[in-house]
Amino acid sequence: MMTLIYLFIIIFFIIFSFKSFKKSFLTYAAVSVIFNAAMALKYSPPAISCEFVLAFYFLIMFFFKRKHFRIDDNCFFKQAFVWCSISLIISSLVTYFTIGGISGFTSSFQKIITLYVFIFLFYIICKTKKDILYFCNTLISLFVIIFIYGFFEYVTKTNPILDIINNNMPIEFAQDKLYLSDLEHLRDGRSRCQSLFSISILYGIMSVLFGFFLIYLRALNFIRINDIKFYMLIVLSLFGCYACNSKTPLVALPVFVIPLLLRNKFLLCLDIFICFIILLLPDTFLALLGNIIDLRAFDANDSSVEGSSLYLRLVQLETSIDLWLRAPLFGNGLKSAAIFADKGYDIFGAESVWFRLMIEQGVLGLISYILLIISFIKASFKTLYIRKALLFYTLGFFLICSITDINYTMFFMCFIILYKLDRFIRKNHKAYSSVVVN
């Protein structure tokens, strides 16, 4: 039954693309943030997800329509994406010759198409202000649904949509595709909500990314949204961060908020005052913070939090370095981290992009990823009106990646939108002379 629904979704975007290729692509780009590996036409290896089918379809369609789009040779992340793709391919070759099988090739090919190629297409296709406005409105509409459903999940302690998706997935192929939160057995007295995302941590991180993206859009006078709706969306973004019951978005939140504090003297003074109170009354602050997050994660002597504790993250780092030194240049091969974990090595879920890169892709993977970070930092400095906003948006995002190994296409799309808006604004400087985001 669910396979038919997934097939209908794919057919919908295909038919939509014949009517308007741009709108179909941009609609899918926004909606794709809630797609997950459990939404698939085929689960047995090599698995074929809806996300891959649609990304590959749009790539083929773009090839035939490429004459209608001018490819920007100055795409700031193109070189970094190429090196990341090369690193994945080499890692797949290592897997093939050392571990055996073709799973490494299919995994790397699908990641290249759904992440690097897709984001490059997004950069090319989303060209005009009209395109950007359409994408932004679609994304806002999507997050209204996400927040409403997330609140429903929080109140009812049920998630029927993800339950249906999970129940229609073959058990033998279900590993690492969908992580349903146990809403009955609470974590530190609270459940871990996930709304329409594949794992609870994504709900919090995507909510924070969306909230600050919306703040920057409004500050650029690009989105016309009244105060009540705007502040409701921001509150719901923070609620998503709270309801996911994960530490990662909370760690990145202070980084994202820095540009706003620098532009608002009242908020900056309030932040300084809070820091002063923390220094004077640390016990009171920790008691209040303990009502929001599980502070055991920062206790090096407490292993009850499993892979999320600071102590066990350090264990993961030590083990990752040991495994990296076995094959320092090109790594041990794609998916080798999972194989080492199954053999009893203390890497758990390799809960940092750096751990997985060290183990699987070696120095080449690490350098490629560093080039990726540098390309986005450099691009933020090339902007005029949102330089600080984009810089800290980037730093906060890659801080998230350093804490958890999850890819977020949404960040890349939001960054590209803000980056292009800044370029449009510079062409019409007088009309935006009052912009104060930077």
Short mmCIF file of C-alpha atoms in Angstrom, two decimals:
data_model
loop_
_atom_site.label_atom_id
_atom_site.label_comp_id
_atom_site.label_asym_id
_atom_site.label_seq_id
_atom_site.Cartn_x
_atom_site.Cartn_y
_atom_site.Cartn_z
CA MET A 1 0.00 0.00 0.00
CA MET A 2 2.69 2.52 0.98
CA THR A 3 4.69 1.64 -2.14
CA LEU A 4 1.72 2.79 -4.22
CA ILE A 5 1.60 6.06 -2.28
CA TYR A 6 5.33 6.63 -2.85
CA LEU A 7 4.83 5.85 -6.52
CA PHE A 8 1.96 8.34 -6.65
CA ILE A 9 4.20 11.03 -5.09
CA ILE A 10 6.87 10.40 -7.73
CA ILE A 11 4.31 10.47 -10.56
CA PHE A 12 2.86 13.70 -9.18
CA PHE A 13 6.22 15.50 -9.41
CA ILE A 14 6.87 14.03 -12.87
CA ILE A 15 3.52 15.25 -14.22
CA PHE A 16 4.02 18.59 -12.44
CA SER A 17 7.42 18.95 -14.11
CA PHE A 18 5.87 18.72 -17.59
CA LYS A 19 3.65 21.65 -16.70
CA SER A 20 6.40 23.66 -14.98
CA PHE A 21 9.84 22.15 -14.55
CA LYS A 22 11.02 24.96 -12.25
CA LYS A 23 8.04 24.89 -9.91
CA SER A 24 8.08 21.11 -9.73
CA PHE A 25 11.77 21.09 -8.87
CA LEU A 26 11.51 23.89 -6.30
CA THR A 27 8.44 22.31 -4.69
CA TYR A 28 10.28 19.02 -4.37
CA ALA A 29 13.39 20.82 -3.08
CA ALA A 30 11.35 22.24 -0.19
CA VAL A 31 9.39 19.06 0.54
CA SER A 32 12.49 16.84 0.28
CA VAL A 33 13.59 17.91 3.78
CA ILE A 34 11.06 15.44 5.26
CA PHE A 35 11.88 12.57 2.87
CA ASN A 36 13.74 9.66 4.44
CA ALA A 37 15.25 6.30 3.53
CA ALA A 38 12.13 4.46 4.76
CA MET A 39 10.18 6.02 1.88
CA ALA A 40 11.40 3.68 -0.83
CA LEU A 41 10.25 1.73 -3.87
CA LYS A 42 12.76 -1.03 -3.14
CA TYR A 43 14.29 -1.89 0.24
CA SER A 44 16.59 -4.81 -0.56
CA PRO A 45 20.16 -3.85 -1.52
CA PRO A 46 20.63 -1.77 -3.55
CA ALA A 47 17.75 0.15 -2.00
CA ILE A 48 15.93 2.69 -4.19
CA SER A 49 14.49 5.56 -2.19
CA CYS A 50 11.93 8.07 -3.43
CA GLU A 51 14.47 10.80 -2.77
CA PHE A 52 16.99 9.19 -5.11
CA VAL A 53 14.41 8.50 -7.85
CA LEU A 54 13.22 12.12 -7.90
CA ALA A 55 16.70 13.63 -7.63
CA PHE A 56 17.89 11.43 -10.51
CA TYR A 57 14.77 12.26 -12.54
CA PHE A 58 15.31 16.01 -12.15
CA LEU A 59 18.96 15.55 -13.14
CA ILE A 60 17.91 13.84 -16.40
CA MET A 61 15.25 16.48 -17.07
CA PHE A 62 17.79 19.22 -16.45
CA PHE A 63 20.10 17.64 -19.04
CA PHE A 64 17.41 18.02 -21.69
CA LYS A 65 16.45 21.53 -20.54
CA ARG A 66 19.95 22.79 -19.82
CA LYS A 67 19.84 25.29 -22.71
CA HIS A 68 17.24 27.24 -20.71
CA PHE A 69 19.63 27.66 -17.77
CA ARG A 70 22.92 29.49 -17.64
CA ILE A 71 25.41 27.50 -15.59
CA ASP A 72 27.23 29.84 -13.22
CA ASP A 73 30.97 29.13 -13.42
CA ASN A 74 31.39 31.09 -10.20
CA CYS A 75 29.39 28.60 -8.13
CA PHE A 76 31.33 28.93 -4.88
CA PHE A 77 30.93 25.33 -3.65
CA LYS A 78 31.41 23.50 -6.95
CA GLN A 79 35.07 22.56 -6.41
CA ALA A 80 34.45 21.38 -2.86
CA PHE A 81 31.49 19.26 -4.00
CA VAL A 82 33.64 17.66 -6.71
CA TRP A 83 36.32 16.70 -4.19
CA CYS A 84 33.72 15.33 -1.76
CA SER A 85 32.31 13.22 -4.59
CA ILE A 86 35.75 11.95 -5.60
CA SER A 87 36.44 11.01 -1.99
CA LEU A 88 33.18 9.03 -1.85
CA ILE A 89 34.00 7.19 -5.07
CA ILE A 90 37.51 6.26 -3.88
CA SER A 91 36.06 5.13 -0.55
CA SER A 92 33.64 2.92 -2.51
CA LEU A 93 36.55 1.37 -4.40
CA VAL A 94 38.29 0.63 -1.11
CA THR A 95 35.10 -1.05 0.13
CA TYR A 96 34.83 -3.14 -3.04
CA PHE A 97 38.39 -4.44 -2.89
CA THR A 98 38.66 -4.92 0.87
CA ILE A 99 35.13 -5.75 2.06
CA GLY A 100 33.52 -6.96 -1.16
CA GLY A 101 30.15 -6.36 -2.76
CA ILE A 102 28.79 -3.32 -4.60
CA SER A 103 26.96 -1.66 -1.69
CA GLY A 104 29.69 0.95 -1.46
CA PHE A 105 29.19 1.99 -5.09
CA THR A 106 25.42 2.28 -4.85
CA SER A 107 25.57 4.18 -1.55
CA SER A 108 28.13 6.69 -2.83
CA PHE A 109 26.31 7.13 -6.16
CA GLN A 110 23.01 7.82 -4.41
CA LYS A 111 24.61 10.27 -1.98
CA ILE A 112 26.35 12.14 -4.81
CA ILE A 113 23.08 12.46 -6.72
CA THR A 114 20.79 13.32 -3.79
CA LEU A 115 23.18 15.73 -2.06
CA TYR A 116 25.97 17.20 -4.19
CA VAL A 117 24.39 17.08 -7.65
CA PHE A 118 20.95 18.05 -6.35
CA ILE A 119 22.24 21.11 -4.49
CA PHE A 120 24.23 22.15 -7.56
CA LEU A 121 21.03 21.91 -9.62
CA PHE A 122 19.24 23.97 -6.98
CA TYR A 123 21.87 26.68 -7.29
CA ILE A 124 21.43 26.78 -11.08
CA ILE A 125 17.64 26.45 -11.29
CA CYS A 126 16.69 28.83 -8.46
CA LYS A 127 17.82 31.96 -10.30
CA THR A 128 15.30 34.78 -10.05
CA LYS A 129 13.56 36.56 -7.18
CA LYS A 130 10.35 34.90 -8.33
CA ASP A 131 11.98 31.48 -7.98
CA ILE A 132 13.29 32.34 -4.53
CA LEU A 133 9.91 33.66 -3.39
CA TYR A 134 8.17 30.50 -4.61
CA PHE A 135 10.65 28.25 -2.79
CA CYS A 136 10.45 30.29 0.42
CA ASN A 137 6.66 30.27 0.48
CA THR A 138 6.61 26.53 -0.15
CA LEU A 139 9.13 25.93 2.63
CA ILE A 140 7.16 28.13 5.06
CA SER A 141 3.94 26.25 4.23
CA LEU A 142 5.72 22.94 4.79
CA PHE A 143 7.01 24.00 8.21
CA VAL A 144 3.56 25.19 9.26
CA ILE A 145 2.45 21.58 8.67
CA ILE A 146 5.55 20.23 10.44
CA PHE A 147 4.96 22.41 13.50
CA ILE A 148 1.25 21.64 13.72
CA TYR A 149 1.91 17.91 13.45
CA GLY A 150 4.80 18.17 15.92
CA PHE A 151 2.51 19.85 18.44
CA PHE A 152 -0.09 17.10 17.84
CA GLU A 153 2.60 14.49 18.52
CA TYR A 154 3.69 16.29 21.70
CA VAL A 155 0.12 16.45 23.06
CA THR A 156 -1.12 13.00 22.02
CA LYS A 157 2.17 11.11 22.43
CA THR A 158 1.48 9.44 19.07
CA ASN A 159 2.95 9.70 15.57
CA PRO A 160 0.56 7.80 13.27
CA ILE A 161 2.20 8.87 9.98
CA LEU A 162 5.66 7.58 10.86
CA ASP A 163 4.11 4.50 12.48
CA ILE A 164 2.40 3.65 9.17
CA ILE A 165 5.64 4.20 7.22
CA ASN A 166 7.57 2.04 9.69
CA ASN A 167 4.98 -0.76 9.75
CA ASN A 168 5.01 -1.04 5.97
CA MET A 169 8.77 -1.41 5.77
CA PRO A 170 10.27 -4.95 5.70
CA ILE A 171 11.88 -5.66 9.07
CA GLU A 172 14.95 -7.27 7.52
CA PHE A 173 15.80 -4.03 5.65
CA ALA A 174 14.67 -1.51 8.28
CA GLN A 175 18.04 -0.87 9.96
CA ASP A 176 19.17 2.80 9.93
CA LYS A 177 16.23 3.95 7.81
CA LEU A 178 13.83 5.27 10.44
CA TYR A 179 14.31 5.87 14.17
CA LEU A 180 10.94 6.02 15.88
CA SER A 181 10.96 7.71 19.27
CA ASP A 182 9.52 5.82 22.21
CA LEU A 183 6.87 8.30 23.33
CA GLU A 184 5.85 6.20 26.32
CA HIS A 185 9.23 5.63 28.01
CA LEU A 186 10.46 9.15 28.50
CA ARG A 187 13.99 10.51 28.36
CA ASP A 188 14.71 12.50 31.51
CA GLY A 189 10.98 12.89 32.15
CA ARG A 190 10.14 14.07 28.60
CA SER A 191 9.37 12.33 25.33
CA ARG A 192 11.44 12.88 22.19
CA CYS A 193 9.20 14.21 19.43
CA GLN A 194 10.20 14.07 15.77
CA SER A 195 7.16 15.36 13.84
CA LEU A 196 7.59 14.22 10.20
CA PHE A 197 11.35 13.68 10.36
CA SER A 198 13.14 10.33 10.42
CA ILE A 199 14.74 10.97 13.83
CA SER A 200 14.01 13.33 16.71
CA ILE A 201 17.28 15.24 16.45
CA LEU A 202 16.33 16.31 12.90
CA TYR A 203 13.11 17.89 14.16
CA GLY A 204 15.06 20.17 16.49
CA ILE A 205 17.84 21.03 14.08
CA MET A 206 15.58 21.68 11.10
CA SER A 207 13.35 23.84 13.31
CA VAL A 208 16.31 25.98 14.38
CA LEU A 209 17.67 26.24 10.83
CA PHE A 210 14.25 27.29 9.56
CA GLY A 211 13.67 29.79 12.38
CA PHE A 212 16.85 31.74 11.74
CA PHE A 213 16.41 31.49 7.98
CA LEU A 214 13.00 33.13 8.41
CA ILE A 215 14.47 35.85 10.65
CA TYR A 216 17.06 36.74 8.00
CA LEU A 217 14.48 36.70 5.19
CA ARG A 218 12.25 39.11 7.08
CA ALA A 219 15.16 41.36 7.98
CA LEU A 220 15.98 41.59 4.27
CA ASN A 221 12.40 42.79 3.63
CA PHE A 222 11.95 39.93 1.19
CA ILE A 223 9.10 38.00 2.78
CA ARG A 224 5.93 39.92 3.59
CA ILE A 225 4.58 38.27 6.72
CA ASN A 226 2.68 39.98 9.53
CA ASP A 227 4.10 40.15 13.04
CA ILE A 228 1.69 37.64 14.59
CA LYS A 229 2.45 34.90 12.04
CA PHE A 230 6.16 35.64 12.13
CA TYR A 231 6.51 35.43 15.90
CA MET A 232 4.28 32.36 16.04
CA LEU A 233 6.59 30.59 13.58
CA ILE A 234 9.66 31.60 15.60
CA VAL A 235 8.05 30.35 18.83
CA LEU A 236 7.12 27.08 17.12
CA SER A 237 10.70 26.77 15.83
CA LEU A 238 11.98 27.06 19.40
CA PHE A 239 9.26 24.65 20.55
CA GLY A 240 10.51 22.12 17.97
CA CYS A 241 14.00 22.57 19.38
CA TYR A 242 12.61 21.89 22.87
CA ALA A 243 10.22 19.06 21.94
CA CYS A 244 12.90 16.99 20.17
CA ASN A 245 14.65 16.69 23.56
CA SER A 246 18.10 16.71 21.99
CA LYS A 247 21.18 18.64 23.06
CA THR A 248 22.59 19.25 19.57
CA PRO A 249 20.29 22.10 18.42
CA LEU A 250 20.69 23.74 21.84
CA VAL A 251 24.46 23.72 21.43
CA ALA A 252 24.22 25.45 18.05
CA LEU A 253 21.52 27.92 19.12
CA PRO A 254 23.94 30.39 20.84
CA VAL A 255 26.04 30.48 17.64
CA PHE A 256 23.03 31.26 15.45
CA VAL A 257 21.87 34.05 17.75
CA ILE A 258 25.19 35.96 17.83
CA PRO A 259 24.44 38.21 14.78
CA LEU A 260 21.13 39.25 16.35
CA LEU A 261 22.81 40.07 19.65
CA LEU A 262 25.44 42.16 17.90
CA ARG A 263 22.75 44.26 16.22
CA ASN A 264 20.53 44.70 19.28
CA LYS A 265 22.06 46.43 22.27
CA PHE A 266 19.23 45.38 24.58
CA LEU A 267 19.63 41.68 23.72
CA LEU A 268 23.39 41.97 23.98
CA CYS A 269 23.12 43.54 27.45
CA LEU A 270 20.60 40.86 28.43
CA ASP A 271 22.98 38.16 27.25
CA ILE A 272 25.83 39.71 29.25
CA PHE A 273 23.56 39.96 32.30
CA ILE A 274 22.59 36.29 32.02
CA CYS A 275 26.25 35.30 31.73
CA PHE A 276 26.98 37.38 34.82
CA ILE A 277 24.19 35.60 36.75
CA ILE A 278 25.57 32.25 35.62
CA LEU A 279 28.97 33.14 37.03
CA LEU A 280 27.49 34.26 40.35
CA LEU A 281 24.84 31.53 40.72
CA PRO A 282 26.02 28.49 38.72
CA ASP A 283 24.04 25.99 40.82
CA THR A 284 20.77 27.81 40.20
CA PHE A 285 21.49 28.03 36.48
CA LEU A 286 22.34 24.34 36.21
CA ALA A 287 19.16 23.44 38.09
CA LEU A 288 17.09 25.46 35.60
CA LEU A 289 19.01 24.04 32.63
CA GLY A 290 18.46 20.55 33.98
CA ASN A 291 14.72 21.04 33.44
CA ILE A 292 15.37 21.49 29.72
CA ILE A 293 18.11 18.98 28.84
CA ASP A 294 19.69 15.91 30.36
CA LEU A 295 22.87 17.22 32.00
CA ARG A 296 24.20 13.70 32.50
CA ALA A 297 25.49 13.94 28.93
CA PHE A 298 28.18 16.34 30.16
CA ASP A 299 29.22 14.06 33.02
CA ALA A 300 32.32 12.16 31.99
CA ASN A 301 31.74 9.56 34.71
CA ASP A 302 28.15 8.77 33.69
CA SER A 303 27.91 6.17 30.93
CA SER A 304 24.15 5.67 31.30
CA VAL A 305 23.49 8.03 28.40
CA GLU A 306 25.30 5.65 26.00
CA GLY A 307 26.72 7.25 22.85
CA SER A 308 25.42 10.72 23.71
CA SER A 309 27.59 11.27 26.78
CA LEU A 310 30.70 13.42 26.62
CA TYR A 311 32.82 10.56 27.97
CA LEU A 312 31.68 8.09 25.33
CA ARG A 313 32.10 10.70 22.59
CA LEU A 314 35.75 10.91 23.67
CA VAL A 315 35.94 7.12 23.49
CA GLN A 316 34.54 7.31 19.95
CA LEU A 317 37.18 9.88 19.04
CA GLU A 318 40.02 7.74 20.37
CA THR A 319 38.74 4.63 18.59
CA SER A 320 38.15 6.57 15.36
CA ILE A 321 41.74 7.81 15.37
CA ASP A 322 43.03 4.25 15.90
CA LEU A 323 40.94 2.95 12.98
CA TRP A 324 41.94 5.91 10.82
CA LEU A 325 45.63 5.11 11.32
CA ARG A 326 45.03 1.70 9.74
CA ALA A 327 44.35 3.39 6.40
CA PRO A 328 45.14 7.08 6.84
CA LEU A 329 45.12 8.24 3.21
CA PHE A 330 41.87 6.88 1.71
CA GLY A 331 40.25 5.33 4.78
CA ASN A 332 38.91 1.84 5.40
CA GLY A 333 36.07 2.17 2.89
CA LEU A 334 32.46 3.27 2.81
CA LYS A 335 30.27 1.61 5.48
CA SER A 336 33.36 0.34 7.31
CA ALA A 337 32.33 2.31 10.43
CA ALA A 338 29.19 0.18 10.77
CA ILE A 339 31.23 -2.99 10.21
CA PHE A 340 33.73 -2.00 12.92
CA ALA A 341 30.85 -1.20 15.28
CA ASP A 342 29.35 -4.67 14.65
CA LYS A 343 32.73 -6.20 15.48
CA GLY A 344 32.68 -4.55 18.89
CA TYR A 345 34.83 -1.46 18.37
CA ASP A 346 33.78 1.45 20.61
CA ILE A 347 32.57 3.83 17.93
CA PHE A 348 28.85 3.24 18.55
CA GLY A 349 27.11 5.27 15.83
CA ALA A 350 30.25 7.31 14.95
CA GLU A 351 28.29 10.35 16.13
CA SER A 352 30.31 13.01 14.38
CA VAL A 353 30.95 13.64 10.72
CA TRP A 354 34.67 13.79 11.57
CA PHE A 355 34.66 10.30 13.12
CA ARG A 356 33.02 8.73 10.07
CA LEU A 357 35.25 10.64 7.64
CA MET A 358 38.40 9.51 9.46
CA ILE A 359 37.34 5.88 9.48
CA GLU A 360 35.83 5.59 6.02
CA GLN A 361 37.49 8.22 3.80
CA GLY A 362 40.77 9.07 5.49
CA VAL A 363 42.79 12.22 4.84
CA LEU A 364 41.17 12.78 1.44
CA GLY A 365 37.71 12.81 3.01
CA LEU A 366 38.80 15.15 5.80
CA ILE A 367 40.46 17.60 3.40
CA SER A 368 37.42 17.54 1.08
CA TYR A 369 35.10 18.33 3.96
CA ILE A 370 37.37 21.13 5.21
CA LEU A 371 37.31 22.59 1.67
CA LEU A 372 33.51 22.45 1.84
CA ILE A 373 33.48 24.39 5.12
CA ILE A 374 35.96 26.95 3.80
CA SER A 375 33.92 27.49 0.60
CA PHE A 376 30.81 28.44 2.58
CA ILE A 377 32.74 30.63 5.02
CA LYS A 378 34.41 32.46 2.12
CA ALA A 379 31.05 32.87 0.40
CA SER A 380 29.59 34.46 3.54
CA PHE A 381 32.38 37.06 3.50
CA LYS A 382 31.55 37.88 -0.12
CA THR A 383 28.10 39.09 0.90
CA LEU A 384 27.42 42.66 1.94
CA TYR A 385 24.20 42.90 3.93
CA ILE A 386 24.11 39.52 5.67
CA ARG A 387 27.81 38.76 6.16
CA LYS A 388 27.68 38.11 9.89
CA ALA A 389 24.35 36.31 9.65
CA LEU A 390 25.62 33.87 7.01
CA LEU A 391 28.95 33.42 8.75
CA PHE A 392 27.41 32.34 12.05
CA TYR A 393 24.69 30.39 10.25
CA THR A 394 27.52 28.42 8.62
CA LEU A 395 29.56 28.03 11.80
CA GLY A 396 26.49 26.86 13.72
CA PHE A 397 25.60 24.34 11.04
CA PHE A 398 29.05 22.77 10.85
CA LEU A 399 29.15 22.71 14.64
CA ILE A 400 26.02 20.56 14.40
CA CYS A 401 27.74 18.30 11.89
CA SER A 402 30.68 17.93 14.26
CA ILE A 403 28.33 16.68 16.97
CA THR A 404 26.20 14.37 14.84
CA ASP A 405 26.78 12.71 11.48
CA ILE A 406 23.68 13.77 9.54
CA ASN A 407 23.55 15.53 6.17
CA TYR A 408 21.26 18.53 5.91
CA THR A 409 20.43 19.63 2.36
CA MET A 410 18.18 22.26 3.90
CA PHE A 411 21.15 24.27 5.17
CA PHE A 412 22.71 24.37 1.71
CA MET A 413 19.43 25.51 0.13
CA CYS A 414 18.81 28.19 2.78
CA PHE A 415 22.38 29.47 2.47
CA ILE A 416 22.09 29.66 -1.33
CA ILE A 417 18.81 31.58 -1.05
CA LEU A 418 20.28 34.14 1.36
CA TYR A 419 23.50 34.39 -0.66
CA LYS A 420 21.59 35.11 -3.88
CA LEU A 421 19.26 37.57 -2.20
CA ASP A 422 22.27 39.55 -1.04
CA ARG A 423 23.46 39.74 -4.65
CA PHE A 424 20.03 40.92 -5.81
CA ILE A 425 19.96 43.56 -3.09
CA ARG A 426 23.34 44.94 -4.09
CA LYS A 427 21.96 45.52 -7.59
CA ASN A 428 19.27 47.68 -6.05
CA HIS A 429 21.21 49.23 -3.18
CA LYS A 430 19.08 52.34 -2.68
CA ALA A 431 15.87 50.38 -2.21
CA TYR A 432 17.47 48.37 0.58
CA SER A 433 19.57 51.03 2.24
CA SER A 434 17.81 50.40 5.56
CA VAL A 435 18.68 46.71 5.77
CA VAL A 436 20.38 46.00 9.09
CA VAL A 437 20.97 42.24 9.13
CA ASN A 438 24.73 42.48 8.88
#
